[in-house]
Amino acid sequence: MPRYAALLEQFHIVRGHSCALVQNLSDADATVQSMDDASPAKWHLAHTSWFFETFLLRDHASDYQLFDPTYPYLFNSYYEAEGERHARPERGLLTRPSLQDVLQYRTHVDAAMTEAMDGFPEHLLDFVELGLHHEQQHQELLLTDILHLFSRNPLKPAYSALAPVRSVEPRPMQWVEGNVGIHRIGHEGADFCFDCEGPRHDALLHPHALANRPVTNGEWLAFIEDGGYRDARHWLSDGWAWVQNQAIEAPLYWNHASDLDWAEFGLAGNRTLDPLAPVKHISLYEADAYATWAGARLPTEAEWEVAANDGLTDSGEVWEWTGSAYRPYPGFKPAAGAVGEYNGKFMSGQFVLKGGSTATSPGHIRPSYRNFFYPHQRWQFTGLRLAKDL
C-alpha cells in the first residue's frame, strides 16, 4: 500500500475517534472552560483541524479556500509565526461557532485532505503524520479537560456510562535492580517520534532499583493517614508552599462520599475509591513528597526508559512522574518554521513523565515518549513509580 494511502486510512480513523469522543456532549458541555490550563472540547476539535488546514491545505493544496477566515485567529494555540490569536484563558467565551459549526469545519477539512493527500510529496506526508499524533495528544487532553469541567459541577455528571472495572490485587511491591553504566536512550528506528524524543544519545546510570509497579490508592491512603500532607519534612519548598496556599489534602479528584469513606471522581462519575488502582491526578510535588516519605525517590527518565526497553516496567495506566527536568537532549535542534515551536520552546520549568494512561489514544505509547507538565499540574492521569539508589 502506498504511504499516502496508509496515512489516509489512519487519518480517517484518528479523525473519527475525535468526533466519537464528543458524541454524547451537549453544545454547552463542549463550550465551557473550567480553568486556564484546560480547553473546551469544541476548541480541541477545531484546533486539530486548523493544524491540518494551516500547515498542509492552505499552503500546499491548490485552490483550497479557508473554511472561515476568522478561524485561524480563534484556533491557533501558541504558534507565534502564525500571528495573533485568541487568548487561551478566554477560549471558554467562544459560544460561537457552535459545536455543529466546528463539526462542519472538520468535515470540510477532512474532504480537502482526502482529495489532496495523494499528491503530497514525502515531506508533506511527514506533516500529515505529525498532525495525526498531534490530534491524538488532543484526544487525551479533551478527556482530561472534560473530566475537570464535570468535576466542578455539583451534580457530578458522568462522561461515560461504563462503570470502571475494579482493579485486581496488584503484585506485591518489589524492587527490580536496574542497569548501570552507559546506555542509549531516545527514539530509535524509522517509526514516528516527536522531535523532543531525540537525538538518541548516551546516558550514565548509577546503581539503582525501580519498583515493579506504580503506587496504589491504598498505599497513598497510608501517606495521608500518617499526616503526609501536614509534614513539611517530606516536601520540596515550592511544593510545601503550594500545599499550604491551595489547602491540598489529597489527590485532585478524591472526595468524601461519606464522613468516613473516600470516593474518587472519574469519567464514569463519582465512585467509591478503589484502593487497588494506581493513584492518579497527583502533582510532581505530591509524587516527590510521597517518595521521600517512603524512603525512596522518583526515577530519572533515563532509568525509566532503559528499564522499559528491557521490558522491566509496564505502562499504560498512569503517566509516571520522573525527577528529570524537561530539557533538550544533546544535539537537539528545533525544526525550521512554525512547526519548530511544537516542543522546543517549552523546555523550561517542566518535568518529564513516562508511560501512558488509560486516556491515552491507541498506538500513542512508546518507551521514548516524553510527556511534560509543570510541577503543580495534576489534572492529567499522573501517578508515580518509586526508585531508590543502591
Tab-separated table of C-alpha atoms in Angstrom:
chain	number	residue	atom	x	y	z
A	1	MET	CA	0.000	0.000	0.000
A	2	PRO	CA	1.433	3.437	-0.886
A	3	ARG	CA	2.363	5.530	2.109
A	4	TYR	CA	-0.263	8.189	1.364
A	5	ALA	CA	-2.980	5.516	1.214
A	6	ALA	CA	-1.946	4.058	4.584
A	7	LEU	CA	-1.796	7.536	6.092
A	8	LEU	CA	-5.184	8.433	4.642
A	9	GLU	CA	-6.684	5.343	6.244
A	10	GLN	CA	-5.116	6.275	9.564
A	11	PHE	CA	-6.246	9.881	9.062
A	12	HIS	CA	-9.899	8.865	8.945
A	13	ILE	CA	-9.508	6.548	11.949
A	14	VAL	CA	-7.925	9.256	14.115
A	15	ARG	CA	-10.290	11.989	12.972
A	16	GLY	CA	-13.281	9.746	13.531
A	17	HIS	CA	-12.126	8.911	17.038
A	18	SER	CA	-12.066	12.607	17.969
A	19	CYS	CA	-15.676	13.021	16.871
A	20	ALA	CA	-16.695	9.864	18.743
A	21	LEU	CA	-15.317	11.370	21.954
A	22	VAL	CA	-17.865	14.222	21.823
A	23	GLN	CA	-20.913	12.417	20.534
A	24	ASN	CA	-22.622	12.472	23.948
A	25	LEU	CA	-21.663	16.064	24.793
A	26	SER	CA	-24.059	18.979	24.512
A	27	ASP	CA	-23.039	22.244	22.922
A	28	ALA	CA	-22.717	23.680	26.433
A	29	ASP	CA	-20.550	20.747	27.593
A	30	ALA	CA	-18.236	21.332	24.629
A	31	THR	CA	-18.021	25.110	25.111
A	32	VAL	CA	-17.264	25.752	28.787
A	33	GLN	CA	-13.668	26.123	30.021
A	34	SER	CA	-13.132	25.163	33.658
A	35	MET	CA	-9.630	26.632	34.155
A	36	ASP	CA	-6.828	28.288	32.205
A	37	ASP	CA	-4.911	25.013	31.771
A	38	ALA	CA	-7.899	23.302	30.146
A	39	SER	CA	-9.595	23.977	26.803
A	40	PRO	CA	-13.184	23.353	25.717
A	41	ALA	CA	-13.840	20.136	23.803
A	42	LYS	CA	-15.073	22.242	20.896
A	43	TRP	CA	-11.769	24.095	20.786
A	44	HIS	CA	-9.767	20.835	20.668
A	45	LEU	CA	-11.849	19.677	17.698
A	46	ALA	CA	-11.326	22.950	15.872
A	47	HIS	CA	-7.645	23.415	16.702
A	48	THR	CA	-6.667	19.992	15.385
A	49	SER	CA	-8.495	20.850	12.144
A	50	TRP	CA	-6.762	24.224	11.998
A	51	PHE	CA	-3.434	22.364	12.222
A	52	PHE	CA	-4.120	20.411	9.020
A	53	GLU	CA	-5.697	23.405	7.294
A	54	THR	CA	-2.795	25.721	8.129
A	55	PHE	CA	0.276	23.549	7.667
A	56	LEU	CA	-0.962	21.485	4.731
A	57	LEU	CA	-4.052	22.702	2.912
A	58	ARG	CA	-3.586	26.460	2.984
A	59	ASP	CA	-0.064	26.428	1.578
A	60	HIS	CA	0.094	23.175	-0.390
A	61	ALA	CA	-3.345	22.305	-1.779
A	62	SER	CA	-4.161	24.167	-4.978
A	63	ASP	CA	-7.326	26.276	-4.927
A	64	TYR	CA	-8.024	25.498	-1.252
A	65	GLN	CA	-10.233	28.087	0.417
A	66	LEU	CA	-10.259	28.603	4.197
A	67	PHE	CA	-13.467	27.345	5.740
A	68	ASP	CA	-13.770	30.614	7.667
A	69	PRO	CA	-11.160	33.411	7.626
A	70	THR	CA	-11.743	34.123	11.344
A	71	TYR	CA	-10.874	30.592	12.452
A	72	PRO	CA	-7.068	30.963	12.316
A	73	TYR	CA	-7.313	33.692	14.977
A	74	LEU	CA	-9.698	31.640	17.107
A	75	PHE	CA	-7.959	28.266	16.918
A	76	ASN	CA	-4.222	28.920	16.712
A	77	SER	CA	-2.774	27.696	20.007
A	78	TYR	CA	0.735	29.086	20.549
A	79	TYR	CA	2.388	29.413	17.128
A	80	GLU	CA	3.889	32.894	17.120
A	81	ALA	CA	4.840	32.516	13.456
A	82	GLU	CA	1.129	32.229	12.616
A	83	GLY	CA	0.285	35.614	14.083
A	84	GLU	CA	-2.188	36.905	16.656
A	85	ARG	CA	-4.586	34.514	18.378
A	86	HIS	CA	-7.411	34.436	20.873
A	87	ALA	CA	-6.204	34.410	24.495
A	88	ARG	CA	-6.013	30.923	25.961
A	89	PRO	CA	-7.847	31.756	29.238
A	90	GLU	CA	-10.796	33.062	27.173
A	91	ARG	CA	-11.401	30.030	24.958
A	92	GLY	CA	-14.487	29.231	27.009
A	93	LEU	CA	-16.066	32.526	25.917
A	94	LEU	CA	-16.382	31.268	22.342
A	95	THR	CA	-20.090	30.472	22.385
A	96	ARG	CA	-19.861	30.884	18.614
A	97	PRO	CA	-19.039	28.996	16.451
A	98	SER	CA	-21.292	26.243	17.730
A	99	LEU	CA	-20.292	22.629	18.171
A	100	GLN	CA	-22.199	21.836	14.999
A	101	ASP	CA	-20.289	24.543	13.121
A	102	VAL	CA	-16.994	23.050	14.319
A	103	LEU	CA	-18.045	19.574	13.215
A	104	GLN	CA	-18.862	21.003	9.765
A	105	TYR	CA	-15.398	22.583	9.751
A	106	ARG	CA	-13.901	19.168	10.419
A	107	THR	CA	-15.903	17.661	7.542
A	108	HIS	CA	-14.636	20.409	5.226
A	109	VAL	CA	-11.001	19.824	6.211
A	110	ASP	CA	-11.356	16.039	6.004
A	111	ALA	CA	-12.745	16.227	2.474
A	112	ALA	CA	-9.955	18.530	1.325
A	113	MET	CA	-7.272	16.355	2.908
A	114	THR	CA	-8.727	13.241	1.290
A	115	GLU	CA	-8.512	14.901	-2.115
A	116	ALA	CA	-5.060	16.409	-1.629
A	117	MET	CA	-3.034	13.707	0.100
A	118	ASP	CA	-2.294	11.508	-2.904
A	119	GLY	CA	-0.394	14.428	-4.411
A	120	PHE	CA	1.676	15.252	-1.339
A	121	PRO	CA	5.428	14.611	-1.524
A	122	GLU	CA	7.179	12.762	1.287
A	123	HIS	CA	7.949	15.818	3.403
A	124	LEU	CA	4.265	16.785	3.440
A	125	LEU	CA	3.259	13.252	4.317
A	126	ASP	CA	5.606	13.656	7.295
A	127	PHE	CA	3.499	16.671	8.286
A	128	VAL	CA	0.333	14.591	7.965
A	129	GLU	CA	1.809	12.000	10.309
A	130	LEU	CA	2.807	14.712	12.772
A	131	GLY	CA	-0.733	16.109	12.596
A	132	LEU	CA	-2.230	12.723	13.438
A	133	HIS	CA	-0.035	12.300	16.507
A	134	HIS	CA	-0.794	15.897	17.447
A	135	GLU	CA	-4.505	15.089	17.283
A	136	GLN	CA	-4.003	12.027	19.457
A	137	GLN	CA	-2.413	14.265	22.074
A	138	HIS	CA	-5.502	16.469	21.969
A	139	GLN	CA	-7.792	13.458	22.294
A	140	GLU	CA	-6.275	12.753	25.693
A	141	LEU	CA	-6.443	16.435	26.610
A	142	LEU	CA	-10.097	16.530	25.567
A	143	LEU	CA	-10.863	13.740	28.050
A	144	THR	CA	-8.848	15.227	30.904
A	145	ASP	CA	-10.348	18.661	30.301
A	146	ILE	CA	-13.944	17.413	30.229
A	147	LEU	CA	-13.232	15.443	33.411
A	148	HIS	CA	-12.053	18.607	35.134
A	149	LEU	CA	-15.089	20.509	33.853
A	150	PHE	CA	-17.547	17.879	35.099
A	151	SER	CA	-15.745	17.703	38.453
A	152	ARG	CA	-16.662	21.346	39.051
A	153	ASN	CA	-20.359	20.614	38.559
A	154	PRO	CA	-22.124	19.862	41.884
A	155	LEU	CA	-24.230	17.243	40.058
A	156	LYS	CA	-21.023	15.281	39.343
A	157	PRO	CA	-22.180	14.162	35.879
A	158	ALA	CA	-20.586	11.127	34.273
A	159	TYR	CA	-18.925	11.443	30.893
A	160	SER	CA	-19.235	7.708	30.293
A	161	ALA	CA	-21.983	5.317	31.329
A	162	LEU	CA	-19.447	2.485	31.562
A	163	ALA	CA	-18.598	1.728	35.188
A	164	PRO	CA	-14.872	1.244	35.794
A	165	VAL	CA	-13.723	-2.313	36.319
A	166	ARG	CA	-12.492	-2.888	39.848
A	167	SER	CA	-8.775	-3.493	39.904
A	168	VAL	CA	-7.343	-6.896	40.653
A	169	GLU	CA	-4.963	-7.323	43.558
A	170	PRO	CA	-1.695	-5.707	42.440
A	171	ARG	CA	1.579	-7.568	42.578
A	172	PRO	CA	3.453	-7.177	45.870
A	173	MET	CA	5.740	-4.166	45.720
A	174	GLN	CA	9.172	-5.429	44.749
A	175	TRP	CA	12.417	-3.772	43.755
A	176	VAL	CA	13.932	-4.572	40.370
A	177	GLU	CA	17.637	-3.791	40.062
A	178	GLY	CA	18.256	-1.507	37.116
A	179	ASN	CA	21.025	-1.453	34.549
A	180	VAL	CA	24.167	0.516	35.313
A	181	GLY	CA	26.781	2.152	33.145
A	182	ILE	CA	26.329	3.899	29.817
A	183	HIS	CA	23.138	3.148	27.878
A	184	ARG	CA	21.498	4.656	24.823
A	185	ILE	CA	18.172	6.469	25.224
A	186	GLY	CA	15.968	8.402	22.841
A	187	HIS	CA	13.963	7.245	19.863
A	188	GLU	CA	15.484	4.689	17.533
A	189	GLY	CA	14.177	3.468	14.183
A	190	ALA	CA	12.073	4.765	11.316
A	191	ASP	CA	8.757	4.898	13.171
A	192	PHE	CA	7.280	8.265	14.117
A	193	CYS	CA	8.514	10.216	17.103
A	194	PHE	CA	8.250	13.826	18.229
A	195	ASP	CA	11.390	15.911	17.810
A	196	CYS	CA	11.991	16.106	21.573
A	197	GLU	CA	12.468	12.298	21.706
A	198	GLY	CA	15.848	12.609	20.004
A	199	PRO	CA	18.640	12.628	19.175
A	200	ARG	CA	19.484	9.208	20.560
A	201	HIS	CA	22.384	9.595	22.962
A	202	ASP	CA	24.345	8.072	25.841
A	203	ALA	CA	23.113	8.294	29.429
A	204	LEU	CA	25.041	7.209	32.510
A	205	LEU	CA	23.060	5.118	35.005
A	206	HIS	CA	24.284	4.686	38.573
A	207	PRO	CA	23.325	1.654	40.703
A	208	HIS	CA	19.594	1.847	41.363
A	209	ALA	CA	16.366	-0.119	41.562
A	210	LEU	CA	12.830	0.599	40.351
A	211	ALA	CA	9.560	-0.565	41.864
A	212	ASN	CA	7.846	-3.221	39.772
A	213	ARG	CA	4.576	-1.259	39.613
A	214	PRO	CA	3.085	2.190	40.297
A	215	VAL	CA	1.924	3.268	43.764
A	216	THR	CA	-1.731	2.422	44.525
A	217	ASN	CA	-4.568	4.397	46.088
A	218	GLY	CA	-4.393	2.184	49.152
A	219	GLU	CA	-0.711	2.943	49.615
A	220	TRP	CA	-1.415	6.641	49.159
A	221	LEU	CA	-4.054	6.445	51.904
A	222	ALA	CA	-1.320	5.375	54.300
A	223	PHE	CA	0.619	8.524	53.375
A	224	ILE	CA	-2.452	10.671	54.108
A	225	GLU	CA	-3.245	8.893	57.364
A	226	ASP	CA	0.364	9.351	58.501
A	227	GLY	CA	-0.024	13.113	58.086
A	228	GLY	CA	1.923	13.270	54.841
A	229	TYR	CA	0.196	16.444	53.672
A	230	ARG	CA	0.882	18.148	57.030
A	231	ASP	CA	4.562	17.333	57.459
A	232	ALA	CA	6.935	19.808	55.798
A	233	ARG	CA	9.860	17.371	56.074
A	234	HIS	CA	8.628	15.415	53.044
A	235	TRP	CA	8.124	18.349	50.717
A	236	LEU	CA	10.174	20.478	48.366
A	237	SER	CA	9.976	24.131	49.390
A	238	ASP	CA	7.798	25.124	46.425
A	239	GLY	CA	5.635	22.069	46.991
A	240	TRP	CA	5.096	22.868	50.659
A	241	ALA	CA	4.077	26.429	49.771
A	242	TRP	CA	1.677	25.027	47.137
A	243	VAL	CA	0.089	22.599	49.631
A	244	GLN	CA	-0.455	25.366	52.159
A	245	ASN	CA	-1.673	28.029	49.714
A	246	GLN	CA	-4.069	25.664	47.935
A	247	ALA	CA	-5.134	23.715	51.061
A	248	ILE	CA	-4.228	20.425	49.353
A	249	GLU	CA	-5.020	17.303	51.361
A	250	ALA	CA	-5.489	14.509	48.766
A	251	PRO	CA	-5.169	13.755	45.031
A	252	LEU	CA	-7.206	16.072	42.830
A	253	TYR	CA	-10.463	14.140	42.429
A	254	TRP	CA	-10.645	12.449	45.831
A	255	ASN	CA	-13.643	13.473	47.896
A	256	HIS	CA	-15.628	12.171	50.853
A	257	ALA	CA	-18.627	10.091	49.791
A	258	SER	CA	-19.477	9.871	53.498
A	259	ASP	CA	-17.927	11.040	56.741
A	260	LEU	CA	-15.609	8.033	56.675
A	261	ASP	CA	-15.098	6.788	53.127
A	262	TRP	CA	-13.150	8.323	50.280
A	263	ALA	CA	-14.570	8.489	46.765
A	264	GLU	CA	-12.886	9.435	43.503
A	265	PHE	CA	-14.493	11.350	40.673
A	266	GLY	CA	-13.694	9.997	37.224
A	267	LEU	CA	-15.064	9.830	33.715
A	268	ALA	CA	-17.704	7.366	34.963
A	269	GLY	CA	-18.801	9.709	37.755
A	270	ASN	CA	-18.203	9.659	41.491
A	271	ARG	CA	-17.291	6.174	42.717
A	272	THR	CA	-16.042	4.639	45.950
A	273	LEU	CA	-12.253	4.818	45.943
A	274	ASP	CA	-10.612	1.689	44.536
A	275	PRO	CA	-7.653	1.019	46.872
A	276	LEU	CA	-6.069	-1.395	44.383
A	277	ALA	CA	-5.926	1.038	41.443
A	278	PRO	CA	-2.843	3.179	40.743
A	279	VAL	CA	-3.057	6.576	42.383
A	280	LYS	CA	-3.577	9.307	39.801
A	281	HIS	CA	-4.130	13.040	39.401
A	282	ILE	CA	-1.169	13.933	41.588
A	283	SER	CA	1.370	16.695	41.045
A	284	LEU	CA	5.140	16.304	40.881
A	285	TYR	CA	5.220	17.930	44.312
A	286	GLU	CA	2.953	15.199	45.722
A	287	ALA	CA	4.823	12.424	43.942
A	288	ASP	CA	8.163	13.676	45.268
A	289	ALA	CA	6.785	14.065	48.811
A	290	TYR	CA	5.390	10.527	48.794
A	291	ALA	CA	8.686	9.137	47.542
A	292	THR	CA	10.570	10.955	50.310
A	293	TRP	CA	8.074	9.696	52.913
A	294	ALA	CA	8.557	6.153	51.583
A	295	GLY	CA	12.351	6.400	51.861
A	296	ALA	CA	12.753	6.403	48.100
A	297	ARG	CA	12.885	8.852	45.194
A	298	LEU	CA	11.457	9.365	41.721
A	299	PRO	CA	13.225	7.605	38.835
A	300	THR	CA	15.150	9.568	36.264
A	301	GLU	CA	13.757	9.438	32.753
A	302	ALA	CA	16.870	7.522	31.623
A	303	GLU	CA	16.368	4.888	34.328
A	304	TRP	CA	12.708	4.516	33.385
A	305	GLU	CA	13.329	4.337	29.632
A	306	VAL	CA	16.159	1.806	29.824
A	307	ALA	CA	14.001	-0.378	32.086
A	308	ALA	CA	11.060	-0.055	29.677
A	309	ASN	CA	13.226	-1.049	26.717
A	310	ASP	CA	14.221	-4.159	28.667
A	311	GLY	CA	10.569	-4.958	29.462
A	312	LEU	CA	11.041	-4.290	33.172
A	313	THR	CA	8.330	-1.626	33.545
A	314	ASP	CA	4.728	-1.868	32.493
A	315	SER	CA	2.943	1.267	31.335
A	316	GLY	CA	-0.417	2.435	30.195
A	317	GLU	CA	-2.450	3.101	33.370
A	318	VAL	CA	-0.972	6.394	34.552
A	319	TRP	CA	1.699	8.777	33.314
A	320	GLU	CA	4.580	8.367	35.756
A	321	TRP	CA	6.415	11.392	37.058
A	322	THR	CA	10.196	11.295	36.830
A	323	GLY	CA	12.652	13.508	38.645
A	324	SER	CA	14.085	14.720	35.327
A	325	ALA	CA	13.626	18.231	34.034
A	326	TYR	CA	12.205	18.549	30.527
A	327	ARG	CA	15.272	19.825	28.712
A	328	PRO	CA	16.682	19.216	25.215
A	329	TYR	CA	18.718	16.115	24.549
A	330	PRO	CA	22.350	16.687	23.425
A	331	GLY	CA	22.303	17.839	19.810
A	332	PHE	CA	18.592	18.736	19.742
A	333	LYS	CA	17.632	21.324	17.127
A	334	PRO	CA	14.066	22.561	16.567
A	335	ALA	CA	12.669	22.126	13.068
A	336	ALA	CA	12.606	25.127	10.765
A	337	GLY	CA	9.443	27.200	10.515
A	338	ALA	CA	6.361	27.416	12.699
A	339	VAL	CA	6.310	23.675	13.424
A	340	GLY	CA	9.627	24.134	15.220
A	341	GLU	CA	7.602	25.746	18.007
A	342	TYR	CA	5.928	22.400	18.734
A	343	ASN	CA	8.139	21.247	21.623
A	344	GLY	CA	11.437	23.055	21.921
A	345	LYS	CA	10.205	26.342	23.324
A	346	PHE	CA	8.542	24.587	26.259
A	347	MET	CA	11.778	23.108	27.617
A	348	SER	CA	11.800	25.237	30.745
A	349	GLY	CA	10.398	24.667	34.230
A	350	GLN	CA	8.627	21.391	33.435
A	351	PHE	CA	9.264	17.745	34.333
A	352	VAL	CA	9.177	14.591	32.220
A	353	LEU	CA	6.538	11.885	32.614
A	354	LYS	CA	6.869	8.458	31.047
A	355	GLY	CA	4.495	5.667	30.122
A	356	GLY	CA	0.922	6.494	29.185
A	357	SER	CA	-2.549	6.390	30.709
A	358	THR	CA	-5.991	4.909	30.271
A	359	ALA	CA	-6.905	8.155	28.484
A	360	THR	CA	-4.011	7.930	26.008
A	361	SER	CA	-5.136	7.191	22.458
A	362	PRO	CA	-4.403	3.754	20.976
A	363	GLY	CA	-0.943	3.450	19.424
A	364	HIS	CA	0.348	6.562	21.165
A	365	ILE	CA	2.560	4.906	23.812
A	366	ARG	CA	6.274	4.099	23.415
A	367	PRO	CA	9.286	3.998	25.782
A	368	SER	CA	10.920	7.099	24.287
A	369	TYR	CA	7.799	9.293	24.658
A	370	ARG	CA	8.442	12.418	26.739
A	371	ASN	CA	5.285	13.872	28.234
A	372	PHE	CA	5.856	17.029	30.245
A	373	PHE	CA	3.980	19.247	32.696
A	374	TYR	CA	4.665	21.891	35.314
A	375	PRO	CA	5.248	20.525	38.833
A	376	HIS	CA	1.940	21.809	40.266
A	377	GLN	CA	-0.276	20.399	37.492
A	378	ARG	CA	-2.334	17.291	38.219
A	379	TRP	CA	-5.482	17.258	36.098
A	380	GLN	CA	-3.826	14.717	33.828
A	381	PHE	CA	-3.774	10.986	34.641
A	382	THR	CA	-0.472	11.320	36.514
A	383	GLY	CA	0.921	8.851	39.053
A	384	LEU	CA	4.304	7.597	40.216
A	385	ARG	CA	6.653	4.645	40.455
A	386	LEU	CA	9.303	4.597	43.172
A	387	ALA	CA	13.044	4.325	42.652
A	388	LYS	CA	15.999	4.115	45.032
A	389	ASP	CA	19.764	4.242	44.953
A	390	LEU	CA	21.772	1.077	45.546
